[in-house]
Amino acid sequence: MSLGRPRRSCLAVPGSSLKMLDKAQGLPADQVFLDLEDAVAPLAKPAARKNIVSVLNEGDWGSKTRVVRVNDLTTPWTYTDVIEIVEGAGANLDCIMLPKVQTPSHIEWLDLTLTQLEKTLGLPIGKIGIEAQIENAKGLVNVDAIAAASPRVETIIFGPADFMASINMKSLVVGALHPDYPGDPFHYILMRILMAARMHDKQAIDGPFLQIKDVDAFREVAKRSAALGFDGKWVLHPGQLDAANEIYSPSQSDYDHAELILDAYDYYTSEAGGKLGAVMLGDEMIDEASRKMALVISAKGRAAGMTRSSTFTPPSA
């Protein structure tokens, strides 16, 4: 699996707030998405587009992945969002996020539009990726086809608030467990999104937790999707950033162990190591399946910029 760009923390930034657009540039988020949708009132959308073009072109985003969330295709704003943002700042844009994706045709429309824009503007074809947000039952039922709809698709994102409303879920606390349900009411949705993402070699991103001052609760919610294998989570407030970056990175001990397994397996399967397929590493048997598991942890650690604190030493003859 290719992990692509690191997206442990995906920071939402309203396109209508110059203050927040400026502040976001200095925050330790892996990704920022500059929002034209729910965080921006209808009358403020034209000015927000201009704000976003300006900060993409003139701001210092460092190594952050730069994304713009446009409005969904049931609205009158989507076409203008895409045209103005890409014409104005396409060279400084990594992805377009499309919310409320319900069918593959939504992705196909965006793919074709981006291709036309890239050709017209002289940008590399396929430069701008797509992030697809699943926010209702129809989108979830079609999620496999949505993930396969374009090679531009980089992530599949869970949008919990709209999803809860679309299925009449009996709760107003986005992302939290429900006291009347003996389990995690979001488990099936998260796993369904994860399977579609992994089937098509995409990243899976968990949605926001709206109680922004309760970082402990954010951590508990984030741990559940991280345990399944999600690559990151939306962050609505700077106070959630450190928790997201930590939770969606491996622990230092797990990262060290994964790198040790990879080194040991490479050695023992080599001529010098005896061309062995399964060996003991301390008290643990490792084989090809162990290597595949270690590759996942190692890739996450490397993407997070981690440095190993131990090395493998081949046994002396």
GROMACS .gro file of C-alpha atoms in nm:
model
  317
    1MET     CA    1   0.000   0.000   0.000
    2SER     CA    2   0.120   0.348  -0.088
    3LEU     CA    3   0.056   0.589   0.198
    4GLY     CA    4   0.093   0.896  -0.023
    5ARG     CA    5   0.107   1.235   0.145
    6PRO     CA    6   0.096   1.234   0.528
    7ARG     CA    7  -0.249   1.333   0.650
    8ARG     CA    8  -0.248   1.254   1.021
    9SER     CA    9  -0.402   1.595   1.092
   10CYS     CA   10  -0.627   1.768   0.836
   11LEU     CA   11  -0.698   2.120   0.958
   12ALA     CA   12  -1.020   2.293   0.854
   13VAL     CA   13  -0.978   2.664   0.778
   14PRO     CA   14  -1.275   2.886   0.679
   15GLY     CA   15  -1.202   3.069   0.356
   16SER     CA   16  -1.391   3.370   0.485
   17SER     CA   17  -1.153   3.430   0.778
   18LEU     CA   18  -0.832   3.611   0.687
   19LYS     CA   19  -0.714   3.575   1.047
   20MET     CA   20  -0.752   3.196   1.045
   21LEU     CA   21  -0.603   3.163   0.696
   22ASP     CA   22  -0.295   3.348   0.817
   23LYS     CA   23  -0.264   3.158   1.145
   24ALA     CA   24  -0.302   2.816   0.982
   25GLN     CA   25   0.022   2.858   0.789
   26GLY     CA   26   0.228   2.830   1.107
   27LEU     CA   27   0.044   2.538   1.267
   28PRO     CA   28   0.183   2.180   1.270
   29ALA     CA   29  -0.089   2.025   1.052
   30ASP     CA   30   0.001   1.770   0.785
   31GLN     CA   31  -0.278   1.907   0.567
   32VAL     CA   32  -0.490   2.220   0.555
   33PHE     CA   33  -0.818   2.239   0.371
   34LEU     CA   34  -0.939   2.588   0.297
   35ASP     CA   35  -1.315   2.569   0.315
   36LEU     CA   36  -1.574   2.717   0.081
   37GLU     CA   37  -1.858   2.493   0.198
   38ASP     CA   38  -2.024   2.466   0.540
   39ALA     CA   39  -1.789   2.708   0.718
   40VAL     CA   40  -1.871   2.992   0.475
   41ALA     CA   41  -2.209   3.167   0.452
   42PRO     CA   42  -2.362   3.190   0.101
   43LEU     CA   43  -2.314   3.566   0.076
   44ALA     CA   44  -1.949   3.532   0.182
   45LYS     CA   45  -1.849   3.268  -0.075
   46PRO     CA   46  -1.733   3.503  -0.358
   47ALA     CA   47  -1.497   3.690  -0.123
   48ALA     CA   48  -1.379   3.362   0.033
   49ARG     CA   49  -1.271   3.235  -0.310
   50LYS     CA   50  -1.056   3.544  -0.357
   51ASN     CA   51  -0.910   3.505  -0.007
   52ILE     CA   52  -0.813   3.146  -0.078
   53VAL     CA   53  -0.651   3.224  -0.412
   54SER     CA   54  -0.449   3.497  -0.245
   55VAL     CA   55  -0.321   3.288   0.047
   56LEU     CA   56  -0.240   2.988  -0.175
   57ASN     CA   57  -0.027   3.208  -0.397
   58GLU     CA   58   0.130   3.433  -0.135
   59GLY     CA   59   0.128   3.229   0.187
   60ASP     CA   60   0.402   3.010   0.328
   61TRP     CA   61   0.251   2.662   0.369
   62GLY     CA   62   0.579   2.476   0.409
   63SER     CA   63   0.536   2.103   0.347
   64LYS     CA   64   0.163   2.103   0.420
   65THR     CA   65  -0.074   1.944   0.170
   66ARG     CA   66  -0.289   2.229   0.037
   67VAL     CA   67  -0.653   2.143  -0.028
   68VAL     CA   68  -0.964   2.348  -0.104
   69ARG     CA   69  -1.308   2.212  -0.017
   70VAL     CA   70  -1.556   2.336  -0.276
   71ASN     CA   71  -1.934   2.321  -0.244
   72ASP     CA   72  -2.120   2.003  -0.335
   73LEU     CA   73  -2.273   1.940  -0.674
   74THR     CA   74  -2.632   2.000  -0.564
   75THR     CA   75  -2.548   2.369  -0.513
   76PRO     CA   76  -2.509   2.652  -0.765
   77TRP     CA   77  -2.156   2.733  -0.644
   78THR     CA   78  -1.945   2.428  -0.731
   79TYR     CA   79  -1.854   2.512  -1.089
   80THR     CA   80  -1.744   2.866  -1.004
   81ASP     CA   81  -1.553   2.739  -0.698
   82VAL     CA   82  -1.346   2.500  -0.909
   83ILE     CA   83  -1.287   2.743  -1.198
   84GLU     CA   84  -1.182   3.039  -0.982
   85ILE     CA   85  -0.961   2.840  -0.746
   86VAL     CA   86  -0.777   2.643  -1.014
   87GLU     CA   87  -0.744   2.932  -1.260
   88GLY     CA   88  -0.625   3.156  -0.978
   89ALA     CA   89  -0.395   2.923  -0.783
   90GLY     CA   90  -0.377   2.584  -0.956
   91ALA     CA   91   0.002   2.580  -0.946
   92ASN     CA   92  -0.009   2.609  -0.565
   93LEU     CA   93  -0.290   2.361  -0.503
   94ASP     CA   94  -0.255   1.990  -0.424
   95CYS     CA   95  -0.615   1.869  -0.412
   96ILE     CA   96  -0.980   1.964  -0.445
   97MET     CA   97  -1.210   1.817  -0.180
   98LEU     CA   98  -1.560   1.738  -0.305
   99PRO     CA   99  -1.819   1.704  -0.027
  100LYS     CA  100  -2.136   1.494  -0.026
  101VAL     CA  101  -2.021   1.265  -0.305
  102GLN     CA  102  -2.304   1.026  -0.386
  103THR     CA  103  -2.213   0.860  -0.717
  104PRO     CA  104  -1.903   0.808  -0.934
  105SER     CA  105  -2.041   1.067  -1.177
  106HIS     CA  106  -1.960   1.340  -0.923
  107ILE     CA  107  -1.594   1.240  -0.928
  108GLU     CA  108  -1.594   1.195  -1.306
  109TRP     CA  109  -1.730   1.549  -1.350
  110LEU     CA  110  -1.456   1.695  -1.131
  111ASP     CA  111  -1.188   1.487  -1.301
  112LEU     CA  112  -1.290   1.607  -1.648
  113THR     CA  113  -1.317   1.968  -1.534
  114LEU     CA  114  -0.973   1.957  -1.374
  115THR     CA  115  -0.825   1.800  -1.687
  116GLN     CA  116  -0.967   2.079  -1.904
  117LEU     CA  117  -0.833   2.341  -1.666
  118GLU     CA  118  -0.489   2.184  -1.647
  119LYS     CA  119  -0.465   2.167  -2.026
  120THR     CA  120  -0.575   2.528  -2.060
  121LEU     CA  121  -0.341   2.654  -1.787
  122GLY     CA  122  -0.040   2.447  -1.891
  123LEU     CA  123  -0.034   2.247  -1.567
  124PRO     CA  124   0.070   1.879  -1.562
  125ILE     CA  125  -0.233   1.661  -1.637
  126GLY     CA  126  -0.340   1.488  -1.317
  127LYS     CA  127  -0.145   1.727  -1.092
  128ILE     CA  128  -0.447   1.817  -0.880
  129GLY     CA  129  -0.582   1.530  -0.672
  130ILE     CA  130  -0.937   1.470  -0.549
  131GLU     CA  131  -1.057   1.403  -0.196
  132ALA     CA  132  -1.404   1.244  -0.183
  133GLN     CA  133  -1.621   1.303   0.122
  134ILE     CA  134  -1.889   1.043   0.203
  135GLU     CA  135  -2.176   1.205   0.392
  136ASN     CA  136  -2.492   1.002   0.334
  137ALA     CA  137  -2.624   0.651   0.279
  138LYS     CA  138  -2.616   0.674  -0.101
  139GLY     CA  139  -2.251   0.775  -0.096
  140LEU     CA  140  -2.162   0.488   0.136
  141VAL     CA  141  -2.346   0.231  -0.076
  142ASN     CA  142  -2.154   0.357  -0.382
  143VAL     CA  143  -1.821   0.408  -0.208
  144ASP     CA  144  -1.634   0.135  -0.398
  145ALA     CA  145  -1.726   0.286  -0.733
  146ILE     CA  146  -1.650   0.636  -0.602
  147ALA     CA  147  -1.301   0.530  -0.494
  148ALA     CA  148  -1.240   0.377  -0.839
  149ALA     CA  149  -1.389   0.666  -1.039
  150SER     CA  150  -1.061   0.848  -1.109
  151PRO     CA  151  -0.688   0.797  -1.054
  152ARG     CA  152  -0.693   1.149  -0.908
  153VAL     CA  153  -0.878   1.026  -0.598
  154GLU     CA  154  -0.633   1.029  -0.306
  155THR     CA  155  -0.860   1.004  -0.002
  156ILE     CA  156  -1.201   0.884   0.107
  157ILE     CA  157  -1.330   1.093   0.399
  158PHE     CA  158  -1.608   1.025   0.648
  159GLY     CA  159  -1.838   1.322   0.702
  160PRO     CA  160  -2.019   1.229   1.024
  161ALA     CA  161  -2.255   1.521   1.087
  162ASP     CA  162  -2.438   1.511   0.755
  163PHE     CA  163  -2.425   1.132   0.759
  164MET     CA  164  -2.593   1.116   1.100
  165ALA     CA  165  -2.868   1.344   0.976
  166SER     CA  166  -2.912   1.146   0.654
  167ILE     CA  167  -2.980   0.818   0.837
  168ASN     CA  168  -3.185   0.976   1.120
  169MET     CA  169  -2.931   0.878   1.387
  170LYS     CA  170  -3.061   0.960   1.733
  171SER     CA  171  -2.776   1.181   1.851
  172LEU     CA  172  -2.654   1.539   1.836
  173VAL     CA  173  -2.296   1.467   1.944
  174VAL     CA  174  -2.092   1.416   1.628
  175GLY     CA  175  -1.853   1.123   1.644
  176ALA     CA  176  -1.926   1.018   2.002
  177LEU     CA  177  -2.060   0.685   2.124
  178HIS     CA  178  -2.431   0.668   2.201
  179PRO     CA  179  -2.532   0.558   2.554
  180ASP     CA  180  -2.822   0.349   2.418
  181TYR     CA  181  -2.612   0.157   2.166
  182PRO     CA  182  -2.397  -0.133   2.296
  183GLY     CA  183  -2.099  -0.064   2.074
  184ASP     CA  184  -1.963   0.190   1.828
  185PRO     CA  185  -2.246   0.312   1.600
  186PHE     CA  186  -1.990   0.436   1.346
  187HIS     CA  187  -1.790   0.113   1.322
  188TYR     CA  188  -1.961  -0.023   1.010
  189ILE     CA  189  -1.942   0.312   0.831
  190LEU     CA  190  -1.574   0.358   0.912
  191MET     CA  191  -1.486   0.002   0.814
  192ARG     CA  192  -1.684   0.027   0.491
  193ILE     CA  193  -1.496   0.344   0.394
  194LEU     CA  194  -1.164   0.186   0.495
  195MET     CA  195  -1.225  -0.124   0.281
  196ALA     CA  196  -1.310   0.085  -0.026
  197ALA     CA  197  -1.004   0.304   0.028
  198ARG     CA  198  -0.764   0.013   0.070
  199MET     CA  199  -0.917  -0.182  -0.219
  200HIS     CA  200  -0.819   0.105  -0.448
  201ASP     CA  201  -0.496   0.210  -0.268
  202LYS     CA  202  -0.639   0.534  -0.127
  203GLN     CA  203  -0.608   0.695   0.215
  204ALA     CA  204  -0.896   0.684   0.463
  205ILE     CA  205  -0.960   0.995   0.672
  206ASP     CA  206  -1.192   1.021   0.973
  207GLY     CA  207  -1.415   1.327   1.005
  208PRO     CA  208  -1.434   1.595   1.274
  209PHE     CA  209  -1.515   1.589   1.644
  210LEU     CA  210  -1.715   1.903   1.715
  211GLN     CA  211  -1.661   1.939   2.091
  212ILE     CA  212  -1.339   2.125   2.021
  213LYS     CA  213  -1.250   2.207   2.383
  214ASP     CA  214  -1.273   1.844   2.497
  215VAL     CA  215  -0.938   1.713   2.372
  216ASP     CA  216  -0.963   1.399   2.586
  217ALA     CA  217  -1.286   1.304   2.410
  218PHE     CA  218  -1.125   1.384   2.074
  219ARG     CA  219  -0.842   1.146   2.159
  220GLU     CA  220  -1.084   0.864   2.243
  221VAL     CA  221  -1.274   0.906   1.917
  222ALA     CA  222  -0.953   0.932   1.714
  223LYS     CA  223  -0.807   0.619   1.873
  224ARG     CA  224  -1.099   0.412   1.744
  225SER     CA  225  -1.045   0.496   1.376
  226ALA     CA  226  -0.666   0.486   1.414
  227ALA     CA  227  -0.695   0.134   1.557
  228LEU     CA  228  -0.883   0.026   1.245
  229GLY     CA  229  -0.611   0.165   1.020
  230PHE     CA  230  -0.730   0.514   0.924
  231ASP     CA  231  -0.455   0.749   0.811
  232GLY     CA  232  -0.573   1.065   0.986
  233LYS     CA  233  -0.856   1.281   1.109
  234TRP     CA  234  -1.004   1.624   1.060
  235VAL     CA  235  -0.901   1.888   1.309
  236LEU     CA  236  -1.130   2.184   1.377
  237HIS     CA  237  -0.917   2.362   1.637
  238PRO     CA  238  -0.540   2.396   1.689
  239GLY     CA  239  -0.583   2.232   2.030
  240GLN     CA  240  -0.661   1.900   1.856
  241LEU     CA  241  -0.350   1.899   1.636
  242ASP     CA  242  -0.096   1.743   1.871
  243ALA     CA  243  -0.338   1.465   1.962
  244ALA     CA  244  -0.409   1.382   1.596
  245ASN     CA  245  -0.042   1.381   1.500
  246GLU     CA  246   0.039   1.151   1.790
  247ILE     CA  247  -0.253   0.909   1.754
  248TYR     CA  248  -0.214   0.852   1.381
  249SER     CA  249   0.161   0.793   1.414
  250PRO     CA  250   0.301   0.464   1.546
  251SER     CA  251   0.456   0.464   1.892
  252GLN     CA  252   0.835   0.484   1.900
  253SER     CA  253   0.858   0.123   2.022
  254ASP     CA  254   0.629  -0.006   1.745
  255TYR     CA  255   0.819   0.192   1.482
  256ASP     CA  256   1.155   0.061   1.606
  257HIS     CA  257   1.021  -0.294   1.612
  258ALA     CA  258   0.883  -0.266   1.257
  259GLU     CA  259   1.216  -0.144   1.122
  260LEU     CA  260   1.392  -0.424   1.310
  261ILE     CA  261   1.164  -0.684   1.152
  262LEU     CA  262   1.229  -0.545   0.803
  263ASP     CA  263   1.606  -0.549   0.850
  264ALA     CA  264   1.606  -0.896   1.003
  265TYR     CA  265   1.382  -1.041   0.734
  266ASP     CA  266   1.598  -0.892   0.458
  267TYR     CA  267   1.904  -1.048   0.616
  268TYR     CA  268   1.765  -1.395   0.685
  269THR     CA  269   1.613  -1.430   0.336
  270SER     CA  270   1.944  -1.334   0.175
  271GLU     CA  271   2.230  -1.562   0.075
  272ALA     CA  272   2.434  -1.448   0.375
  273GLY     CA  273   2.145  -1.512   0.612
  274GLY     CA  274   2.074  -1.863   0.489
  275LYS     CA  275   1.784  -1.796   0.249
  276LEU     CA  276   1.534  -1.866   0.525
  277GLY     CA  277   1.161  -1.794   0.494
  278ALA     CA  278   1.064  -1.803   0.861
  279VAL     CA  279   1.298  -1.736   1.152
  280MET     CA  280   1.296  -1.636   1.516
  281LEU     CA  281   1.363  -1.274   1.608
  282GLY     CA  282   1.407  -1.296   1.983
  283ASP     CA  283   1.091  -1.472   2.105
  284GLU     CA  284   0.893  -1.387   1.788
  285MET     CA  285   0.864  -1.582   1.465
  286ILE     CA  286   0.879  -1.358   1.158
  287ASP     CA  287   0.793  -1.442   0.797
  288GLU     CA  288   0.658  -1.273   0.484
  289ALA     CA  289   0.331  -1.181   0.658
  290SER     CA  290   0.532  -1.018   0.937
  291ARG     CA  291   0.719  -0.817   0.677
  292LYS     CA  292   0.396  -0.687   0.522
  293MET     CA  293   0.263  -0.580   0.862
  294ALA     CA  294   0.594  -0.413   0.947
  295LEU     CA  295   0.593  -0.225   0.616
  296VAL     CA  296   0.268  -0.052   0.713
  297ILE     CA  297   0.399   0.064   1.051
  298SER     CA  298   0.735   0.161   0.906
  299ALA     CA  299   0.574   0.367   0.629
  300LYS     CA  300   0.353   0.553   0.877
  301GLY     CA  301   0.654   0.627   1.097
  302ARG     CA  302   0.869   0.747   0.810
  303ALA     CA  303   0.584   0.967   0.681
  304ALA     CA  304   0.561   1.117   1.029
  305GLY     CA  305   0.935   1.195   1.023
  306MET     CA  306   1.022   0.946   1.298
  307THR     CA  307   1.380   0.833   1.358
  308ARG     CA  308   1.458   0.482   1.471
  309SER     CA  309   1.639   0.436   1.799
  310SER     CA  310   1.767   0.080   1.745
  311THR     CA  311   1.941  -0.117   1.470
  312PHE     CA  312   1.959  -0.479   1.360
  313THR     CA  313   2.291  -0.654   1.403
  314PRO     CA  314   2.333  -0.981   1.207
  315PRO     CA  315   2.448  -1.270   1.424
  316SER     CA  316   2.821  -1.338   1.416
  317ALA     CA  317   2.932  -1.649   1.230
   0.00000   0.00000   0.00000
